[in-house]
Amino acid sequence: MDEYAGRVLAERYRLPLRPVGDDDFTQTRAFDTYSGQEVLLRQVPLPEVVEAEVVGAEAAGFAEGASGGTRATGTPGGADRSPKDPAVRRALEAATTAAQLPDHPRLEQIFDVFAQDGSLWIVGELLTARPLSALLAERTLSPHRAAEIAADLLTALRVLHGDGRLHRNITTRTVLVCDDGRAILTGLAAGAAQEALCGYDSPPAAESPQNGTAVAAAPAAAKTSLAKPAPGDGATTTATVASPAYGRLTAGLAAERARQARLTVIGPVTERWAPEQAGPVHENRQSAPPVGPATDLWAVGALLFRAVQGHPPFPEDSAVELAQLVCAEPPVVAEECGALRPVVESLLCQDPADRPDFEELRGRLRALIRTAPEPAVGSRLVTMPALEQGTDPRRLPIVRRRGELVRKGRHKKSRTARRAQQPQSVSTIAQAPVARPPGPRRTPGPEQTGPAAPP
């Protein structure tokens, strides 16, 4: 295609000359030269500390230019699916694992994941939809419309949680709203890559043959990430705190370093800082609330608050201050949420045990959606232009296909009048057949040998 004349990533994805997309979210459309389809490319920048810790003498940085960069893997300008840096490799594996979920109509499809030019690139389907952030930039949502979006997000989260995974990346930029009103949840692979870069892990759930319950698979080797243990930490930092079916995190000093890295990578986004994620981790703190499905429900509550109120429930000036506020103070009162206010306040509880479960939340959202009022008469109506001056603008114009509309039963008279106005020659009149109205066919009798007499 002519508009895709930029550089090529992974030897198949051609970028446009000017990226088309959300610059803040570092995403753009691209053309897949293999399949001939348009795709969406998401970029997850790698922190500088990762680029500086590349193992080996090949760490010469990234080459700049249209031909792409050179990663320390011996593949100039090409995609790298087995990087030597442990943190990059873990992030790539986390994003690839997240992309292996079964397709669902409320979840985005992921096609490819690779590392190139100092970033992770996630190739997904290009949807005809707008991010929720773009809609909120125009106007806030009504409580009932926000409840409809929350119901779609809840459907997608049930699929993820049933597979033993967390999303941990629910924001106004990862929620897409289609033209028909459906909400689609995206950003799963990007969120998994960011969490892996920080030091968190969310392995896929394995099916237990004894009772059929999902349990977390233990990592085969020691975890390497941005949160590297300090020398002399010993067994205290290598111990793990298990979160049933949703991954493990190294305890002690390494866990606190992972949280500090997350403050830098994630930034001040309320939806991604539930109290169980924002609280500081100490060596003697082993009874912290686990990160589980209630963490994603916190994100849904913060998203509903922002969509209806027009601002986040906590100030987002600094990630450090935000992490302190969500653990110490309740959110701002959701006065504009109306009938949705009890749902939002219950989702923003500091204790994950106090937040509603899926069945309760789904029932409350359905009850709220059923009570949605009818649109007011005259609101957001499109007025069609009238064909004639002086007509009622509220009435739709009558567009006729050809000629005039003639009433039934008067076609004979009007046809005779039009024929009388047209000049015809004598031969034409003599040859014209006699017009007879249709009638029942008569059966000739025995004495009739010719055609039936006209009526």
Coordinates of C-alpha atoms in Angstrom, one line a residue:
M1 CA 0.0 0.0 0.0
D2 CA 1.2 3.5 -0.8
E3 CA 0.7 5.0 2.7
Y4 CA 3.0 2.3 4.2
A5 CA 6.3 3.5 2.9
G6 CA 8.3 3.6 6.1
R7 CA 10.8 1.2 7.6
V8 CA 10.2 -2.5 8.0
L9 CA 10.2 -4.4 11.3
A10 CA 10.9 -8.1 11.6
E11 CA 11.3 -8.2 7.8
R12 CA 7.5 -8.1 7.3
Y13 CA 5.7 -5.3 9.1
R14 CA 6.0 -2.1 7.1
L15 CA 5.3 1.2 9.0
P16 CA 3.8 4.3 7.5
L17 CA 6.0 7.3 7.0
R18 CA 4.2 9.1 9.8
P19 CA 2.9 6.8 12.5
V20 CA -0.8 6.8 12.8
G21 CA -2.0 6.1 16.4
D22 CA -1.7 7.3 19.9
D23 CA 1.7 8.7 20.5
D24 CA 1.5 8.5 24.3
F25 CA 0.6 4.8 24.0
T26 CA 3.4 4.2 21.5
Q27 CA 1.2 2.3 19.0
T28 CA 0.7 2.6 15.3
R29 CA -0.8 0.8 12.3
A30 CA 1.4 -1.3 10.0
F31 CA 1.1 -3.4 6.9
D32 CA 2.0 -7.1 7.1
T33 CA 3.7 -7.9 3.8
Y34 CA 3.3 -11.7 4.4
S35 CA -0.5 -11.8 4.9
G36 CA -1.4 -8.6 3.1
Q37 CA -3.4 -7.4 6.1
E38 CA -3.2 -4.2 8.3
V39 CA -2.2 -4.8 11.9
L40 CA -1.6 -2.8 15.0
L41 CA 1.9 -2.5 16.5
R42 CA 2.4 -1.7 20.2
Q43 CA 5.8 -0.7 21.4
V44 CA 7.0 -1.5 25.0
P45 CA 10.2 0.5 25.5
L46 CA 12.9 -1.3 27.4
P47 CA 14.3 0.6 30.4
E48 CA 17.9 1.9 30.1
V49 CA 19.1 -0.4 32.8
V50 CA 18.2 -3.4 30.7
E51 CA 20.0 -2.1 27.6
A52 CA 23.1 -1.4 29.8
E53 CA 23.2 -4.9 31.2
V54 CA 23.4 -6.9 27.9
V55 CA 25.6 -9.9 28.5
G56 CA 28.6 -10.3 26.3
A57 CA 31.0 -8.1 24.3
E58 CA 28.5 -7.6 21.5
A59 CA 26.6 -4.9 23.5
A60 CA 27.3 -2.1 21.1
G61 CA 24.0 -0.4 21.4
F62 CA 21.4 0.2 18.7
A63 CA 22.1 1.5 15.3
E64 CA 19.9 4.4 14.3
G65 CA 18.3 4.9 10.9
A66 CA 15.5 3.7 8.7
S67 CA 17.0 0.2 8.5
G68 CA 16.4 -0.4 12.2
G69 CA 18.7 -1.1 15.1
T70 CA 21.3 -3.7 15.9
R71 CA 20.6 -5.7 19.0
A72 CA 23.4 -7.6 20.7
T73 CA 22.4 -10.9 19.2
G74 CA 24.1 -10.9 15.9
T75 CA 21.0 -10.0 13.9
P76 CA 21.5 -6.5 12.5
G77 CA 18.2 -4.6 11.9
G78 CA 16.1 -7.7 12.4
A79 CA 13.7 -9.1 15.0
D80 CA 15.1 -11.0 18.0
R81 CA 13.0 -13.7 19.6
S82 CA 15.8 -15.1 21.8
P83 CA 17.6 -12.1 23.4
K84 CA 20.6 -12.7 25.6
D85 CA 19.6 -10.2 28.2
P86 CA 17.7 -12.2 30.9
A87 CA 15.2 -9.4 31.7
V88 CA 14.3 -8.9 28.0
R89 CA 14.0 -12.6 27.5
R90 CA 11.6 -12.9 30.4
A91 CA 9.5 -10.0 29.1
L92 CA 9.4 -11.6 25.7
E93 CA 8.3 -15.0 27.1
A94 CA 5.6 -13.3 29.3
A95 CA 4.1 -11.5 26.3
T96 CA 4.2 -14.6 24.2
T97 CA 2.5 -16.7 26.8
A98 CA -0.2 -14.1 27.3
A99 CA -0.8 -14.2 23.5
Q100 CA -1.5 -17.9 23.6
L101 CA -5.0 -17.5 25.2
P102 CA -7.9 -18.8 23.2
D103 CA -9.7 -16.2 21.1
H104 CA -12.6 -14.4 22.7
P105 CA -14.9 -11.7 21.2
R106 CA -14.1 -9.4 24.1
L107 CA -10.3 -9.9 24.0
E108 CA -7.8 -8.6 21.4
Q109 CA -6.0 -11.2 19.3
I110 CA -2.2 -11.2 19.4
F111 CA -0.3 -12.4 16.3
D112 CA 3.4 -11.9 17.0
V113 CA 5.9 -10.7 19.6
F114 CA 9.5 -9.8 19.0
A115 CA 12.3 -7.5 20.2
Q116 CA 14.0 -4.9 18.0
D117 CA 15.5 -1.4 18.3
G118 CA 15.5 -1.4 22.1
S119 CA 11.8 -2.2 22.4
L120 CA 9.4 -5.1 22.5
W121 CA 6.9 -5.0 19.7
I122 CA 3.5 -6.7 20.0
V123 CA 1.5 -7.3 16.8
G124 CA -2.2 -7.4 17.3
E125 CA -5.4 -7.2 15.2
L126 CA -6.4 -3.8 14.0
L127 CA -9.9 -3.1 15.3
T128 CA -12.4 -0.6 14.0
A129 CA -12.8 1.1 17.4
R130 CA -11.7 4.0 19.5
P131 CA -9.9 3.9 22.8
L132 CA -12.0 4.9 25.8
S133 CA -9.6 7.7 26.5
A134 CA -10.5 9.4 23.2
L135 CA -14.2 9.2 24.1
L136 CA -13.6 10.6 27.5
A137 CA -11.7 13.5 26.0
E138 CA -14.9 14.6 24.3
R139 CA -17.4 14.0 27.2
T140 CA -18.0 11.8 30.2
L141 CA -20.2 8.8 30.2
S142 CA -23.5 8.3 31.9
P143 CA -23.7 5.8 34.7
H144 CA -25.7 3.4 32.7
R145 CA -23.4 3.6 29.7
A146 CA -20.4 3.0 32.0
A147 CA -22.2 0.0 33.4
E148 CA -22.5 -1.5 29.9
I149 CA -18.8 -1.1 29.3
A150 CA -18.0 -2.7 32.7
A151 CA -20.2 -5.7 31.9
D152 CA -18.2 -6.3 28.8
L153 CA -14.9 -6.0 30.7
L154 CA -16.2 -8.4 33.3
T155 CA -16.9 -11.0 30.6
A156 CA -13.3 -10.7 29.3
L157 CA -11.9 -10.9 32.9
R158 CA -13.8 -14.1 33.6
V159 CA -12.0 -15.7 30.7
L160 CA -8.6 -14.6 32.0
H161 CA -9.2 -15.5 35.6
G162 CA -10.6 -18.8 34.7
D163 CA -7.3 -19.6 32.9
G164 CA -5.3 -18.5 36.0
R165 CA -4.1 -15.1 34.7
L166 CA -4.5 -11.5 35.7
H167 CA -4.7 -8.6 33.3
R168 CA -3.1 -5.9 35.4
N169 CA -3.2 -3.4 32.6
I170 CA -6.8 -2.1 32.5
T171 CA -6.8 1.6 31.6
T172 CA -8.7 4.0 29.4
R173 CA -6.2 3.3 26.7
T174 CA -6.5 -0.5 26.7
V175 CA -10.3 -0.5 26.6
L176 CA -11.6 -0.1 23.0
V177 CA -15.2 0.9 22.2
C178 CA -16.5 -0.3 18.8
D179 CA -19.0 1.4 16.6
D180 CA -21.8 -0.9 17.8
G181 CA -21.1 -0.1 21.4
R182 CA -19.1 -3.2 22.4
A183 CA -16.1 -2.9 24.6
I184 CA -12.9 -4.9 23.9
L185 CA -10.1 -5.4 26.3
T186 CA -6.6 -5.0 25.0
G187 CA -3.1 -4.6 26.4
L188 CA -2.8 -8.0 28.0
A189 CA 0.6 -8.9 26.4
A190 CA 2.0 -5.4 26.9
G191 CA 1.0 -5.5 30.6
A192 CA 2.6 -8.9 31.0
A193 CA 5.8 -7.7 29.5
Q194 CA 6.0 -4.7 31.8
E195 CA 5.3 -6.8 34.9
A196 CA 8.1 -9.2 33.8
L197 CA 10.5 -6.3 33.3
C198 CA 9.8 -5.1 36.9
G199 CA 10.3 -8.6 38.4
Y200 CA 6.8 -10.0 38.6
D201 CA 5.8 -13.3 37.1
S202 CA 2.4 -14.7 36.2
P203 CA 2.9 -18.2 34.8
P204 CA 0.0 -20.1 33.1
A205 CA -2.1 -22.2 35.3
A206 CA -1.6 -25.9 35.2
E207 CA -4.5 -28.4 35.5
S208 CA -4.3 -30.4 38.7
P209 CA -5.1 -34.1 38.0
Q210 CA -6.3 -34.6 41.6
N211 CA -9.1 -32.1 42.0
G212 CA -9.1 -30.2 38.7
T213 CA -8.2 -26.9 40.3
A214 CA -5.7 -24.5 38.8
V215 CA -2.4 -24.2 40.5
A216 CA 0.6 -22.1 39.6
A217 CA 3.5 -23.8 37.9
A218 CA 6.8 -23.3 39.8
P219 CA 9.5 -21.6 37.9
A220 CA 12.2 -23.9 36.7
A221 CA 15.1 -21.5 37.4
A222 CA 15.9 -18.5 39.5
K223 CA 14.2 -15.4 38.3
T224 CA 16.3 -12.5 36.8
S225 CA 14.7 -9.1 36.3
L226 CA 15.3 -5.5 36.9
A227 CA 14.9 -6.2 40.7
K228 CA 18.1 -8.1 41.1
P229 CA 19.0 -9.3 44.7
A230 CA 21.8 -7.6 46.4
P231 CA 24.9 -9.5 47.5
G232 CA 24.5 -11.1 50.9
D233 CA 20.8 -11.3 50.9
G234 CA 20.9 -15.0 51.2
A235 CA 17.9 -17.2 51.5
T236 CA 15.7 -14.3 52.7
T237 CA 15.6 -12.7 49.3
T238 CA 15.4 -15.9 47.3
A239 CA 12.3 -17.2 49.1
T240 CA 9.0 -16.8 47.3
V241 CA 5.6 -15.7 48.3
A242 CA 2.9 -17.7 46.5
S243 CA -0.2 -16.1 45.2
P244 CA -2.5 -19.1 44.4
A245 CA -2.8 -19.6 40.6
Y246 CA -1.6 -16.1 39.8
G247 CA 2.2 -16.2 40.0
R248 CA 5.0 -15.7 42.5
L249 CA 7.1 -12.8 43.7
T250 CA 10.4 -12.9 45.5
A251 CA 10.0 -11.8 49.1
G252 CA 12.1 -9.3 51.1
L253 CA 14.4 -6.8 49.6
A254 CA 14.0 -8.1 46.0
A255 CA 10.2 -7.7 46.2
E256 CA 10.6 -4.1 47.3
R257 CA 13.0 -3.5 44.5
A258 CA 10.5 -4.9 42.1
R259 CA 7.9 -2.5 43.4
Q260 CA 10.3 0.4 43.0
A261 CA 10.9 -0.6 39.4
R262 CA 7.2 -0.8 38.8
L263 CA 6.8 2.8 40.0
T264 CA 9.2 3.8 37.2
V265 CA 7.8 1.6 34.5
I266 CA 4.1 2.0 35.1
G267 CA 3.9 5.6 36.3
P268 CA 1.0 7.3 38.1
V269 CA -2.1 5.4 36.8
T270 CA -4.7 4.7 39.4
E271 CA -6.1 1.7 37.6
R272 CA -2.8 -0.1 37.9
W273 CA -2.1 0.6 41.6
A274 CA -4.4 -1.4 43.8
P275 CA -3.5 -1.2 47.5
E276 CA -2.1 -4.7 47.4
Q277 CA 0.2 -3.6 44.6
A278 CA 1.2 -0.2 46.0
G279 CA 2.0 -1.1 49.6
P280 CA 5.7 -1.3 50.5
V281 CA 7.2 -4.7 51.1
H282 CA 9.5 -5.4 54.1
E283 CA 11.5 -8.4 55.0
N284 CA 9.2 -9.2 58.0
R285 CA 6.0 -8.4 56.1
Q286 CA 4.7 -11.8 55.0
S287 CA 0.9 -11.3 55.5
A288 CA 0.4 -8.7 52.7
P289 CA -2.9 -9.1 50.7
P290 CA -2.2 -11.3 47.7
V291 CA -2.5 -10.1 44.2
G292 CA -5.5 -11.8 42.6
P293 CA -8.7 -11.3 40.7
A294 CA -9.8 -8.5 43.1
T295 CA -6.8 -6.5 41.7
D296 CA -8.4 -6.3 38.3
L297 CA -11.8 -5.4 39.9
W298 CA -10.1 -2.5 41.6
A299 CA -9.0 -1.3 38.1
V300 CA -12.6 -1.6 36.8
G301 CA -13.8 0.5 39.7
A302 CA -11.2 3.2 39.1
L303 CA -12.1 3.1 35.4
L304 CA -15.8 3.6 36.1
F305 CA -15.0 6.5 38.5
R306 CA -12.9 8.2 35.8
A307 CA -15.4 7.6 33.0
V308 CA -18.3 9.1 34.9
Q309 CA -16.7 11.7 37.1
G310 CA -14.2 12.9 34.5
H311 CA -11.2 12.7 36.8
P312 CA -9.4 9.8 38.7
P313 CA -10.3 8.9 42.3
F314 CA -6.8 9.9 43.4
P315 CA -4.3 12.6 42.3
E316 CA -1.9 11.4 39.6
D317 CA 0.8 13.9 40.0
S318 CA 3.4 11.4 41.1
A319 CA 3.6 7.6 41.1
V320 CA 5.2 7.5 44.6
E321 CA 2.4 9.8 46.1
L322 CA -0.3 7.8 44.3
A323 CA 1.1 4.5 45.8
Q324 CA 1.0 6.1 49.3
L325 CA -2.5 7.6 48.9
V326 CA -4.2 4.4 47.7
C327 CA -3.0 2.6 50.8
A328 CA -3.7 5.3 53.4
E329 CA -6.7 7.3 52.3
P330 CA -10.1 6.5 50.8
P331 CA -10.9 7.8 47.3
V332 CA -12.8 10.9 46.5
V333 CA -16.6 10.5 46.9
A334 CA -18.2 9.5 43.6
E335 CA -21.0 12.1 43.6
E336 CA -21.7 12.1 39.9
C337 CA -22.0 8.3 39.6
G338 CA -25.6 8.2 40.7
A339 CA -27.0 4.7 40.7
L340 CA -23.5 3.4 39.9
R341 CA -22.0 4.9 43.0
P342 CA -22.4 1.9 45.3
V343 CA -20.7 -0.4 42.8
V344 CA -17.8 2.0 42.3
E345 CA -17.3 2.4 46.1
S346 CA -17.4 -1.3 46.7
L347 CA -14.8 -1.9 44.0
L348 CA -12.4 0.7 45.4
C349 CA -12.2 -0.9 48.9
Q350 CA -8.7 -1.1 50.2
D351 CA -9.1 -4.7 51.4
P352 CA -9.5 -7.1 48.5
A353 CA -11.7 -9.3 50.6
D354 CA -14.3 -6.5 50.8
R355 CA -14.7 -6.1 47.1
P356 CA -17.6 -7.9 45.5
D357 CA -17.1 -11.2 43.6
F358 CA -17.9 -11.7 40.0
E359 CA -21.4 -13.1 40.4
E360 CA -22.5 -10.3 42.7
L361 CA -20.9 -7.6 40.5
R362 CA -22.5 -9.1 37.4
G363 CA -25.9 -9.1 39.0
R364 CA -25.6 -5.5 40.2
L365 CA -24.5 -4.3 36.7
R366 CA -27.3 -6.2 35.0
A367 CA -29.9 -4.7 37.3
L368 CA -28.5 -1.2 36.7
I369 CA -28.5 -1.7 32.9
R370 CA -32.1 -2.8 32.9
T371 CA -33.2 0.5 34.6
A372 CA -31.6 2.7 31.9
P373 CA -34.0 5.5 31.0
E374 CA -35.2 6.0 27.5
P375 CA -33.5 8.8 25.5
A376 CA -35.3 12.1 25.8
V377 CA -37.4 13.2 22.8
G378 CA -35.5 15.6 20.7
S379 CA -32.0 14.8 22.1
R380 CA -29.3 13.9 19.6
L381 CA -31.8 13.6 16.7
V382 CA -30.6 14.1 13.1
T383 CA -32.9 16.4 11.1
M384 CA -33.0 15.6 7.4
P385 CA -33.3 18.6 4.9
A386 CA -36.7 19.1 3.4
L387 CA -37.2 19.0 -0.3
E388 CA -39.5 22.0 -0.5
Q389 CA -39.5 25.2 1.4
G390 CA -42.0 25.7 4.1
T391 CA -42.4 22.0 5.0
D392 CA -42.0 20.6 8.5
P393 CA -38.3 19.9 9.1
R394 CA -39.1 17.1 11.5
R395 CA -40.6 15.0 8.8
L396 CA -38.4 12.9 6.5
P397 CA -38.5 13.9 2.9
I398 CA -40.3 11.6 0.4
V399 CA -37.8 10.5 -2.2
R400 CA -39.7 9.1 -5.3
R401 CA -37.9 6.8 -7.6
R402 CA -39.3 7.9 -10.9
G403 CA -42.3 10.1 -12.0
E404 CA -45.3 10.7 -9.9
L405 CA -47.1 8.6 -7.4
V406 CA -50.6 7.8 -8.7
R407 CA -53.5 6.7 -6.6
K408 CA -54.9 3.3 -7.2
G409 CA -57.9 3.2 -9.5
R410 CA -57.1 6.3 -11.4
H411 CA -54.3 5.0 -13.6
K412 CA -56.7 4.5 -16.6
K413 CA -57.9 8.1 -16.6
S414 CA -54.5 9.6 -16.2
R415 CA -53.1 7.3 -19.0
T416 CA -55.9 8.4 -21.3
A417 CA -55.3 12.1 -20.6
R418 CA -51.5 11.8 -21.3
R419 CA -52.2 9.9 -24.6
A420 CA -54.6 12.6 -25.8
Q421 CA -51.9 15.2 -25.3
Q422 CA -49.4 13.4 -27.4
P423 CA -49.7 13.9 -31.2
Q424 CA -50.0 10.7 -33.1
S425 CA -50.3 9.9 -36.8
V426 CA -53.3 8.2 -38.4
S427 CA -51.5 5.0 -39.0
T428 CA -50.3 4.8 -35.5
I429 CA -53.8 5.2 -34.2
A430 CA -55.2 2.6 -36.5
Q431 CA -52.5 0.1 -35.4
A432 CA -52.9 0.8 -31.7
P433 CA -54.6 -2.1 -29.9
V434 CA -57.8 -1.4 -28.1
A435 CA -57.3 -1.2 -24.3
R436 CA -59.5 -3.6 -22.4
P437 CA -59.6 -3.9 -18.7
P438 CA -58.7 -7.3 -17.4
G439 CA -61.6 -9.6 -16.7
P440 CA -62.5 -13.3 -16.3
R441 CA -61.9 -15.5 -19.3
R442 CA -65.1 -16.8 -20.8
T443 CA -65.5 -20.3 -22.1
P444 CA -67.1 -20.4 -25.6
G445 CA -70.3 -22.4 -26.0
P446 CA -71.0 -25.0 -28.6
E447 CA -72.5 -22.5 -30.9
Q448 CA -69.5 -20.2 -30.7
T449 CA -66.6 -21.1 -33.0
G450 CA -64.7 -17.8 -32.8
P451 CA -63.2 -16.0 -29.8
A452 CA -65.3 -14.8 -27.0
A453 CA -67.2 -11.6 -27.5
P454 CA -65.9 -8.6 -25.8
P455 CA -67.9 -7.6 -22.7

